[in-house]
Coordinates of C-alpha atoms and ligand atoms in Angstrom, one line a residue:
M14 CA -12.2 55.9 199.0
D15 CA -10.1 53.9 197.3
F16 CA -12.2 51.0 196.4
R17 CA -9.4 49.1 194.6
K18 CA -7.7 49.4 198.1
E19 CA -10.2 48.1 199.9
I20 CA -10.7 45.4 197.9
A21 CA -6.8 44.1 198.1
A22 CA -7.2 44.7 201.9
K23 CA -9.8 41.6 202.0
I24 CA -7.7 39.6 199.5
S25 CA -4.8 39.9 201.4
K26 CA -6.1 39.1 204.8
L27 CA -7.3 35.5 202.8
T28 CA -3.9 35.2 201.0
E29 CA -0.1 35.6 201.0
L30 CA 0.0 38.3 198.8
E31 CA 0.7 42.1 199.5
E32 CA -2.0 44.6 199.4
E33 CA -0.1 46.7 196.6
K34 CA 0.5 43.6 194.3
I35 CA -3.4 42.8 194.6
S36 CA -4.2 46.3 193.7
S37 CA -1.8 46.4 190.6
L38 CA -3.1 43.2 189.6
I39 CA -7.1 44.0 190.2
E40 CA -8.8 44.8 186.5
I41 CA -12.1 46.6 186.0
P42 CA -14.2 43.7 183.7
P43 CA -15.3 44.6 180.2
Q44 CA -18.7 44.2 181.5
G45 CA -20.9 45.2 184.4
N46 CA -22.8 41.9 184.7
M47 CA -19.2 40.6 185.7
G48 CA -18.9 42.8 188.6
D49 CA -16.8 46.5 188.9
Y50 CA -13.6 44.8 189.5
A51 CA -12.1 41.9 189.2
F52 CA -9.0 40.1 191.0
P53 CA -7.5 37.6 188.1
C54 CA -6.4 34.7 190.7
F55 CA -3.9 33.0 188.4
T56 CA -0.8 34.7 190.3
L57 CA -1.7 32.8 193.5
A58 CA -2.3 29.4 191.8
K59 CA 1.6 28.4 192.5
T60 CA 2.3 29.6 196.0
M61 CA -1.4 27.9 197.3
R62 CA -0.9 25.0 194.8
K63 CA -4.6 25.1 193.6
A64 CA -6.3 25.6 190.1
P65 CA -7.3 29.5 190.2
N66 CA -10.6 28.7 189.9
M67 CA -10.7 27.0 193.0
I68 CA -8.9 29.8 194.8
A69 CA -11.3 32.1 193.3
A70 CA -14.3 29.8 194.5
E71 CA -12.9 29.6 198.4
L72 CA -12.2 33.2 198.1
A73 CA -16.0 34.0 197.1
K74 CA -17.2 32.1 199.8
Q75 CA -15.0 33.4 202.5
F76 CA -16.0 37.1 201.6
E77 CA -17.8 39.2 204.2
Q78 CA -20.3 42.0 203.2
D79 CA -19.7 45.6 203.9
A80 CA -20.8 49.0 203.5
I81 CA -18.8 49.7 200.3
L82 CA -18.9 46.3 198.7
E83 CA -22.0 44.1 198.0
K84 CA -20.6 40.9 197.2
A85 CA -18.0 38.7 195.5
E86 CA -18.6 36.1 193.0
A87 CA -16.5 33.3 191.5
A88 CA -16.3 33.5 188.0
G89 CA -13.2 31.1 186.4
G90 CA -10.1 32.1 187.7
Y91 CA -11.9 35.7 188.8
L92 CA -13.1 36.9 191.8
N93 CA -15.7 39.6 190.8
F94 CA -16.5 42.4 192.9
F95 CA -19.8 44.6 193.2
V96 CA -19.8 47.9 195.0
N97 CA -22.2 49.3 196.5
K98 CA -23.5 51.8 194.0
T99 CA -24.4 54.6 196.0
E100 CA -21.2 54.6 198.1
F101 CA -19.3 53.9 194.7
I102 CA -20.6 57.3 192.8
K103 CA -20.1 59.4 196.1
A104 CA -16.7 58.2 196.5
T105 CA -16.0 58.9 192.9
I106 CA -17.6 62.2 192.2
Q107 CA -16.0 63.5 195.2
E108 CA -12.5 62.5 194.5
V109 CA -12.8 63.8 191.0
L110 CA -13.8 67.3 192.1
E111 CA -11.6 67.2 195.1
K112 CA -8.4 66.1 192.6
D113 CA -9.9 68.4 189.7
T114 CA -6.8 68.8 187.2
D115 CA -4.7 66.4 189.3
F116 CA -7.6 63.5 189.5
G117 CA -5.9 60.5 187.7
S118 CA -2.3 61.7 188.6
T119 CA 0.2 59.7 190.8
K120 CA 3.6 59.4 192.1
E121 CA 4.7 56.4 190.0
G122 CA 7.1 58.4 187.9
E123 CA 8.8 60.1 190.8
G124 CA 12.6 60.9 190.9
K125 CA 12.5 59.3 187.3
K126 CA 13.5 61.0 184.4
V127 CA 11.9 60.6 181.0
L128 CA 13.0 62.2 177.7
V129 CA 10.6 62.2 174.7
E130 CA 12.0 63.3 171.7
F131 CA 9.4 64.7 169.1
S132 CA 8.4 66.6 166.2
S133 CA 12.1 67.0 164.6
P134 CA 11.9 68.9 161.8
N135 CA 14.4 69.6 159.3
I136 CA 15.8 73.1 158.8
A137 CA 14.8 74.7 155.6
K138 CA 12.6 71.7 154.5
P139 CA 8.6 71.7 154.9
F140 CA 7.1 70.9 158.2
H141 CA 5.0 68.1 156.6
I142 CA 2.1 66.4 158.0
G143 CA 4.0 63.5 159.3
H144 CA 6.4 66.0 161.6
L145 CA 2.6 67.0 162.6
V146 CA 1.5 63.4 163.6
N147 CA 5.0 63.2 165.7
T148 CA 4.7 66.2 167.1
V149 CA 1.1 65.7 168.4
T150 CA 1.8 62.1 169.7
G151 CA 5.0 63.2 171.2
N152 CA 3.2 66.0 173.2
A153 CA 0.6 63.8 174.1
I154 CA 2.6 61.2 175.6
E155 CA 5.1 63.8 177.4
K156 CA 2.2 64.9 179.3
I157 CA 0.7 61.8 179.9
F158 CA 4.0 60.7 181.9
K159 CA 4.3 63.6 183.6
H160 CA 0.7 63.4 185.3
L161 CA 1.9 60.4 186.8
G162 CA 4.7 62.0 188.4
Y163 CA 7.6 61.4 185.8
D164 CA 10.1 64.1 185.6
T165 CA 9.7 64.9 181.6
V166 CA 12.3 66.9 179.1
K167 CA 11.1 67.3 176.0
L168 CA 13.4 67.5 172.9
N169 CA 13.4 68.7 169.5
H170 CA 16.1 66.9 167.6
I171 CA 16.5 69.5 164.8
G172 CA 17.6 68.2 162.1
D173 CA 20.3 70.9 161.0
Y174 CA 23.1 68.8 159.7
G175 CA 24.5 67.2 156.1
T176 CA 25.8 68.2 153.1
Q177 CA 22.6 69.7 151.8
F178 CA 23.7 73.2 153.8
G179 CA 26.3 73.1 151.4
K180 CA 23.9 72.6 148.5
L181 CA 21.6 75.6 150.1
I182 CA 24.5 77.8 150.9
V183 CA 26.0 77.6 147.1
A184 CA 21.9 78.2 145.9
Y185 CA 21.2 81.2 148.3
K186 CA 24.3 82.7 147.2
L187 CA 23.3 82.5 143.4
W188 CA 19.6 82.9 143.7
G189 CA 18.8 84.4 147.1
N190 CA 16.6 87.2 147.9
D191 CA 16.2 88.2 151.3
E192 CA 13.4 90.0 150.8
V193 CA 11.3 87.0 149.3
I194 CA 13.0 84.8 151.9
E195 CA 12.0 86.8 154.9
K196 CA 8.4 86.8 153.7
D197 CA 8.2 83.2 153.1
P198 CA 11.2 81.4 154.4
I199 CA 11.0 78.0 154.0
N200 CA 8.8 77.6 150.7
E201 CA 11.8 80.4 149.3
L202 CA 14.5 78.3 150.4
L203 CA 13.3 75.1 149.3
K204 CA 12.6 76.6 146.1
I205 CA 16.1 77.5 145.5
Y206 CA 17.3 74.4 147.1
V207 CA 14.9 72.6 144.0
K208 CA 17.1 74.7 141.6
F209 CA 20.2 74.1 142.9
H210 CA 19.3 70.5 141.9
D211 CA 18.3 71.3 138.6
E212 CA 21.1 73.7 137.7
A213 CA 23.6 71.1 138.9
E214 CA 22.4 68.5 136.7
K215 CA 23.3 70.7 133.7
N216 CA 26.4 72.1 135.6
P217 CA 28.2 69.0 138.3
A218 CA 30.7 72.1 139.0
L219 CA 28.1 73.3 141.3
E220 CA 28.2 70.1 143.2
D221 CA 31.9 70.8 143.8
E222 CA 30.9 74.1 145.0
A223 CA 28.6 72.8 147.6
R224 CA 30.9 70.1 149.2
K225 CA 33.2 72.8 149.4
Y226 CA 31.0 75.1 151.0
F227 CA 29.6 72.1 153.4
K228 CA 33.4 71.9 154.1
M229 CA 34.0 75.1 155.3
L230 CA 30.7 74.9 157.4
E231 CA 32.3 71.9 159.2
Q232 CA 35.9 73.9 159.8
G233 CA 33.7 76.6 161.1
D234 CA 34.1 79.0 158.4
E235 CA 32.5 82.5 159.2
E236 CA 30.9 83.5 156.2
A237 CA 29.4 79.4 155.9
T238 CA 28.3 79.3 159.5
A239 CA 26.4 82.9 159.2
L240 CA 24.4 81.1 156.5
W241 CA 23.7 78.8 158.3
K242 CA 22.9 80.2 160.9
K243 CA 20.5 82.5 158.9
F244 CA 18.6 79.3 157.5
K245 CA 17.9 78.1 160.9
D246 CA 16.7 80.8 162.6
L247 CA 14.2 81.6 160.0
S248 CA 13.2 78.3 159.7
L249 CA 12.6 77.6 163.8
M250 CA 11.1 81.0 163.3
E251 CA 8.2 79.4 161.0
F252 CA 8.0 75.8 163.0
K253 CA 7.7 77.9 166.2
K254 CA 4.6 80.0 165.2
L255 CA 3.3 76.3 164.6
Y256 CA 4.3 74.6 168.1
D257 CA 2.2 78.1 169.3
D258 CA -0.9 76.9 167.7
F259 CA -0.8 74.1 169.6
N260 CA 0.9 75.5 173.0
I261 CA 3.8 73.3 172.3
T262 CA 6.7 74.0 174.4
F263 CA 10.4 72.1 174.0
D264 CA 13.3 72.3 177.0
S265 CA 15.7 71.3 174.1
Y266 CA 16.7 72.3 170.4
A267 CA 19.7 70.9 170.4
G268 CA 19.6 69.3 166.5
E269 CA 21.7 67.5 164.7
S270 CA 24.6 70.2 164.5
F271 CA 24.9 70.3 168.7
Y272 CA 26.5 66.6 168.2
S273 CA 29.1 67.1 165.5
D274 CA 31.8 67.9 167.8
K275 CA 30.9 64.7 169.6
M276 CA 31.1 62.0 167.1
D277 CA 35.1 61.6 167.0
E278 CA 34.4 60.1 170.5
V279 CA 31.3 57.9 168.9
V280 CA 33.7 56.1 166.5
E281 CA 36.7 56.2 169.0
I282 CA 34.3 54.1 171.0
L283 CA 33.1 51.7 168.2
E284 CA 37.0 51.4 167.2
K285 CA 38.0 50.5 170.8
N286 CA 35.3 47.6 170.8
N287 CA 36.7 46.2 167.3
L288 CA 33.4 47.2 165.5
L289 CA 34.1 49.3 163.2
V290 CA 34.5 47.2 159.5
E291 CA 35.7 48.8 155.8
S292 CA 32.6 48.2 153.3
N293 CA 33.7 49.7 150.2
G294 CA 36.1 52.4 152.0
A295 CA 33.3 53.3 154.4
K296 CA 33.0 52.2 157.8
I297 CA 30.1 49.9 159.2
V298 CA 28.8 48.2 162.0
D299 CA 27.9 44.6 161.3
L300 CA 24.9 43.7 162.9
E301 CA 24.2 40.3 161.0
Q302 CA 23.6 38.8 164.1
F303 CA 20.3 40.7 164.9
N304 CA 19.3 40.1 161.5
L305 CA 19.6 43.6 160.5
P306 CA 21.6 45.2 157.5
P307 CA 24.7 47.0 158.7
C308 CA 24.9 50.3 160.4
M309 CA 26.6 52.6 158.2
I310 CA 29.0 55.3 160.9
L311 CA 31.6 56.6 158.6
K312 CA 31.0 57.4 154.7
S313 CA 33.8 56.5 152.3
D314 CA 35.0 60.1 152.2
G315 CA 35.3 60.2 156.2
A316 CA 31.7 62.0 156.5
T317 CA 29.6 60.9 159.3
I318 CA 25.7 60.4 158.9
Y319 CA 22.7 60.5 160.3
A320 CA 23.1 57.5 162.3
T321 CA 26.3 58.7 163.8
R322 CA 24.7 61.5 165.0
D323 CA 21.5 59.3 166.8
L324 CA 24.9 57.8 168.3
A325 CA 26.6 60.7 169.7
A326 CA 23.0 62.0 170.8
A327 CA 21.6 59.0 172.8
I328 CA 25.3 59.0 174.8
Y329 CA 25.4 62.7 175.6
R330 CA 21.7 62.5 176.9
K331 CA 22.7 59.4 179.1
R332 CA 25.3 61.3 180.4
T333 CA 22.9 64.9 180.6
Y334 CA 19.8 63.5 182.0
D335 CA 20.8 60.2 183.3
F336 CA 17.3 58.8 181.7
Y337 CA 15.0 56.4 183.2
K338 CA 13.5 56.1 179.8
C339 CA 14.8 57.9 176.2
I340 CA 11.3 58.0 174.1
Y341 CA 11.8 58.6 170.2
V342 CA 8.2 59.6 168.8
V343 CA 9.2 59.2 165.1
G344 CA 7.5 58.0 162.2
N345 CA 7.3 54.0 161.5
T346 CA 9.3 54.6 158.1
Q347 CA 12.3 55.2 160.4
A348 CA 11.7 52.0 162.2
L349 CA 14.7 50.3 161.1
H350 CA 17.1 52.9 161.8
F351 CA 16.1 53.1 165.4
K352 CA 16.7 49.2 165.6
Q353 CA 20.0 49.6 164.4
F354 CA 21.7 52.3 166.2
F355 CA 20.0 50.8 169.4
N356 CA 21.8 47.9 168.5
V357 CA 25.1 49.4 168.0
L358 CA 25.0 51.2 171.5
N359 CA 23.8 47.2 172.9
L360 CA 27.1 46.1 170.9
A361 CA 29.5 49.3 172.2
G362 CA 28.2 47.7 176.0
F363 CA 25.5 50.6 176.8
G364 CA 22.9 48.4 179.1
W365 CA 21.0 50.9 178.6
Y366 CA 20.1 50.9 175.0
K367 CA 17.1 48.9 176.4
D368 CA 15.7 52.1 178.2
C369 CA 15.8 53.5 174.6
M370 CA 12.4 53.2 172.5
H371 CA 11.0 53.9 168.8
I372 CA 7.7 55.1 169.6
G373 CA 6.4 54.7 165.5
T374 CA 3.8 56.7 164.1
S375 CA 1.7 55.6 161.0
L376 CA 0.9 57.7 157.6
V377 CA -2.0 60.1 157.2
K378 CA -4.4 59.4 154.6
F379 CA -6.6 62.1 153.0
A380 CA -10.0 60.9 152.3
D381 CA -10.6 64.7 151.2
R382 CA -9.0 64.6 147.9
K383 CA -9.0 69.0 148.0
L384 CA -7.4 68.9 151.1
A385 CA -3.8 66.9 148.8
S386 CA -3.7 70.1 146.7
R387 CA -0.5 70.8 146.6
K388 CA 1.4 68.9 143.7
G389 CA 3.5 66.2 145.0
D390 CA 2.8 64.1 148.0
V391 CA 4.0 66.3 150.7
I392 CA 1.5 68.1 152.6
F393 CA 2.5 70.7 154.9
A394 CA 1.7 70.9 158.2
K395 CA 0.4 74.3 158.4
E396 CA -1.7 74.2 155.2
V397 CA -3.8 71.7 157.1
V398 CA -4.0 74.4 160.0
D399 CA -4.8 76.8 158.3
E400 CA -7.8 74.9 156.2
A401 CA -9.1 73.6 159.6
V402 CA -9.2 77.2 161.2
S403 CA -10.8 78.6 158.3
K404 CA -13.3 75.4 157.9
T405 CA -14.4 75.7 161.5
L406 CA -14.5 79.2 161.4
E407 CA -17.1 79.1 158.4
I408 CA -19.4 76.3 160.4
I409 CA -19.5 78.5 163.3
E410 CA -20.4 81.5 161.7
S411 CA -22.9 79.6 159.9
K412 CA -24.6 79.0 163.6
E413 CA -27.7 80.9 164.4
R414 CA -26.0 81.8 168.1
K415 CA -23.5 84.3 167.8
L416 CA -20.1 84.0 169.7
E417 CA -18.0 86.7 171.0
N418 CA -14.6 85.5 170.0
P419 CA -15.0 83.4 167.0
T420 CA -12.0 83.4 165.6
E421 CA -10.0 82.6 168.8
I422 CA -12.7 79.5 169.3
A423 CA -12.2 78.1 165.7
K424 CA -8.9 77.9 166.4
K425 CA -9.2 75.7 169.6
I426 CA -11.8 73.4 168.0
G427 CA -9.9 73.2 164.5
M428 CA -6.7 72.2 166.4
G429 CA -8.6 69.7 168.6
A430 CA -10.2 68.3 165.6
I431 CA -6.9 67.8 164.4
I432 CA -5.3 66.3 167.3
Y433 CA -7.9 64.4 168.1
I434 CA -7.9 62.4 165.0
I435 CA -4.1 61.6 165.2
L436 CA -5.1 60.5 168.6
K437 CA -8.1 58.6 167.9
N438 CA -6.6 55.3 167.1
N439 CA -3.6 53.3 168.1
R440 CA -0.7 54.1 166.4
D441 CA -0.1 51.5 164.1
R442 CA -3.0 52.4 162.0
D443 CA -3.1 54.9 159.6
I444 CA -4.7 58.6 160.4
A445 CA -7.7 59.1 158.3
F446 CA -8.4 62.6 157.4
S447 CA -11.7 64.1 156.2
W448 CA -12.9 67.3 157.7
E449 CA -16.3 66.3 157.1
D450 CA -15.4 63.6 160.1
M451 CA -13.0 65.6 161.9
L452 CA -15.3 68.9 162.1
S453 CA -18.5 67.0 163.2
F454 CA -20.2 68.0 166.6
E455 CA -21.6 64.6 166.6
G456 CA -20.0 61.4 166.4
E457 CA -16.7 60.7 167.7
S458 CA -14.4 63.8 167.1
G459 CA -12.4 66.5 169.0
P460 CA -15.3 69.1 168.7
Y461 CA -17.9 66.3 169.5
V462 CA -15.9 65.9 173.2
Q463 CA -15.1 69.7 173.5
Y464 CA -19.0 70.6 173.0
T465 CA -20.1 67.9 175.7
Y466 CA -17.7 70.1 177.7
V467 CA -19.4 73.2 176.8
R468 CA -22.8 71.6 177.1
G469 CA -22.2 70.6 180.7
K470 CA -20.6 73.9 181.5
S471 CA -23.8 76.2 180.3
I472 CA -25.7 73.7 182.9
L473 CA -23.6 74.2 185.3
R474 CA -23.4 78.2 184.7
K475 CA -27.5 78.2 184.5
A476 CA -27.4 76.6 187.8
G477 CA -26.1 79.6 189.2
D478 CA -24.8 79.5 193.5
F479 CA -27.1 76.6 193.9
N480 CA -26.0 74.4 197.1
F481 CA -24.3 71.6 195.5
E482 CA -23.4 70.1 199.0
A483 CA -27.4 68.7 199.3
A484 CA -26.5 66.0 196.5
D485 CA -28.2 62.6 197.9
Y486 CA -26.3 60.3 195.9
S487 CA -28.7 57.6 196.4
H488 CA -31.1 59.3 193.4
L489 CA -28.4 59.0 191.2
N490 CA -29.4 54.9 190.5
S491 CA -29.9 54.6 186.8
E492 CA -27.9 52.4 184.5
D493 CA -26.9 54.9 182.8
E494 CA -25.5 56.9 186.0
F495 CA -23.8 54.3 187.3
N496 CA -21.8 53.4 183.9
M497 CA -21.1 57.0 183.7
V498 CA -19.4 56.9 187.4
K499 CA -17.3 54.1 186.3
L500 CA -16.5 55.7 183.2
L501 CA -14.9 58.2 185.5
D502 CA -13.2 55.9 187.6
A503 CA -12.0 54.2 184.9
F504 CA -10.1 57.4 183.3
K505 CA -7.4 56.9 186.2
D506 CA -6.6 53.5 184.6
A507 CA -6.8 55.0 181.4
V508 CA -3.7 57.3 182.0
K509 CA -1.5 54.7 183.3
E510 CA -2.7 52.6 180.2
A511 CA -1.9 54.9 177.9
A512 CA 1.5 55.6 179.3
E513 CA 2.3 51.6 179.8
R514 CA 1.5 51.6 175.8
Y515 CA 3.2 54.6 174.6
E516 CA -0.8 55.0 173.5
P517 CA -2.4 58.3 174.0
F518 CA -5.5 56.4 172.6
V519 CA -6.5 55.0 175.4
I520 CA -7.3 58.3 177.1
S521 CA -9.3 59.6 173.8
R522 CA -11.4 56.4 174.1
N523 CA -11.8 56.8 177.7
V524 CA -13.1 60.8 177.1
T525 CA -15.2 59.9 173.8
E526 CA -17.1 56.9 175.6
L527 CA -17.5 60.0 178.6
A528 CA -19.1 61.9 176.7
K529 CA -21.1 60.1 174.9
A530 CA -22.7 58.7 178.0
Y531 CA -23.0 62.1 179.2
N532 CA -25.1 63.0 176.0
K533 CA -27.1 60.3 176.5
F534 CA -27.8 61.0 180.3
Y535 CA -28.4 64.9 179.1
N536 CA -30.9 63.6 176.6
T537 CA -33.3 61.4 179.1
H538 CA -32.7 62.7 182.7
P539 CA -34.1 65.8 183.7
I540 CA -31.2 68.2 185.3
L541 CA -32.1 71.3 186.4
N542 CA -35.8 70.7 186.5
A543 CA -35.1 67.5 188.9
E544 CA -36.0 67.7 192.5
E545 CA -33.4 69.2 194.7
N546 CA -31.6 66.7 196.1
I547 CA -31.5 65.1 192.6
K548 CA -30.6 68.1 190.8
A549 CA -27.8 68.7 193.3
A550 CA -26.2 65.1 192.8
R551 CA -26.7 65.4 189.1
L552 CA -24.7 68.8 189.0
N553 CA -21.8 67.6 190.5
L554 CA -21.9 64.4 188.4
T555 CA -21.7 67.4 185.6
K556 CA -19.2 69.1 187.0
A557 CA -17.3 65.7 187.5
V558 CA -17.8 64.7 183.8
C559 CA -16.3 68.5 182.9
S560 CA -13.6 67.9 184.8
V561 CA -12.4 64.6 183.9
I562 CA -13.1 66.0 180.0
K563 CA -11.2 68.9 180.6
T564 CA -8.1 67.0 181.9
G565 CA -8.3 63.9 179.4
L566 CA -8.4 66.4 176.5
G567 CA -5.7 68.1 178.4
L568 CA -3.4 65.1 178.4
L569 CA -3.9 64.9 174.7
G570 CA -2.8 68.6 174.2
I571 CA -6.5 69.8 173.4
D572 CA -7.7 72.8 174.8
T573 CA -11.1 73.3 175.8
P574 CA -13.7 76.0 174.8
E575 CA -16.1 77.7 177.8
N576 CA -18.3 78.4 174.4
M577 CA -18.9 77.0 171.4
Ligands
LIG30 N1 15.0 65.2 161.2 C1 14.2 63.8 161.2 C2 13.0 63.8 159.8 O1 12.6 64.5 160.0 C3 13.8 62.9 162.4 C4 14.6 62.9 163.4 C5 14.5 61.6 164.2 N2 14.9 61.8 165.1 C6 15.9 61.0 165.5 N3 16.9 61.2 166.5 N4 16.5 60.6 164.4 O2 12.9 62.4 159.2

């Protein structure tokens, strides 16, 4: 039973609007006393040549009650519908239980390819907390689009190109020690890279040497390429450990170097369109008409830069995937860069530049000073992950009840806590890291939502092979129960809204509300000790809540332990 569809059918009979259009307009009012669904009559004002509130009043008058819709009331330009609660509860719970992990999925994206680029760390450089935020956010966005039927592709635009590799090669040849590097590749490579800079200040000849090696690398010199590849492999190995912790995989790791042989074409295209202008020896594209600073394409020594590679990548992706959308999940600090190169695509006549979007992420702020232990302001993602797990393990082990596999569970909870805090608020807000809040089993946290699931599952286990069919939903007649079922139903809208706004937090908010509602219900209503048919209804409700929490957390990239 699809209540939206039923309402749409009713309205469509009374107006000239199509059912599907009506369905898409129907909203869920913020407060229960405003009805369970609302149809905004504003769209009808033009064709019916009447004020929306008059239309709403007329439609309300013509409304006929039936088994599933109890009444319709006009409120301003809205027509508010009140459902038959028992029917609504029964239909919603049944739908959740039938669809299980597919609940909230649609076919809206069928045949449409959506590329999601995220993570994109730089090799031989630390994978810092900012990369982690992009990684977690991009991963969730991909899952959300996939749930809506889009054909998604996950891209990792690894930073593996640039003059710094000339420096790193020189540094490695001078001070590299394989044994040390293999043990802790990124830190060690970073160390010799920093040393290069210190030494080059005293001995500028090193810079020339680095330039020479970068040139050799560009020309495919065997030794230079082998070293670069070694750095890359070692770095990727480290990054992949982190991706494993979060259960994240990619479809492509084509990084910046992949586009090195595709940049001549970019320059040609820009030249053909008379877009390249000389400026102090460099070649730029003027973007004044967009109120943006110029986009540099070639440096004065003829070398390409970050933006040139992004242009090549975008063109390559359009050709290879013919994407419907290409989403770049990257920190807000790079917003200007994306505006610039999207507009260069625009000027070059690529109309699809409109399908490219930069989804910006915010900064992490640490409430816990201790977390920011490292000198300087770079926080390594790995440190954060390790700390999350060890702190969780401490909490778990301090509890009286002992778990069989504490390390495994600590990992799920720790990762869940990190993902949750990143996706708790909209992307514009700074992310406030505080272990105390993040790892609290109460309040708005990953562990809290996971714990609600575990609690529900434990009740279901205790119920054993109880006859769930005996459920009589007319007994779920408290406000708490009805509101909880409304949250289950609202999950479907939450997934759609999350995709429309590229905001996973819409889902985290829905499952958090659901968890709160369930805990309140759990504390005030007997479940296992209720009468048989009430018990059955409440157990089915419990099952449905667990299912939606699991699906919702899953879309965020958070695993749900069965015990904790
Ligand atoms: N590697 C870059 C960095 O760490 C991020 C790359 C973002 N993606 C892109 N297509 N420019 O800052």
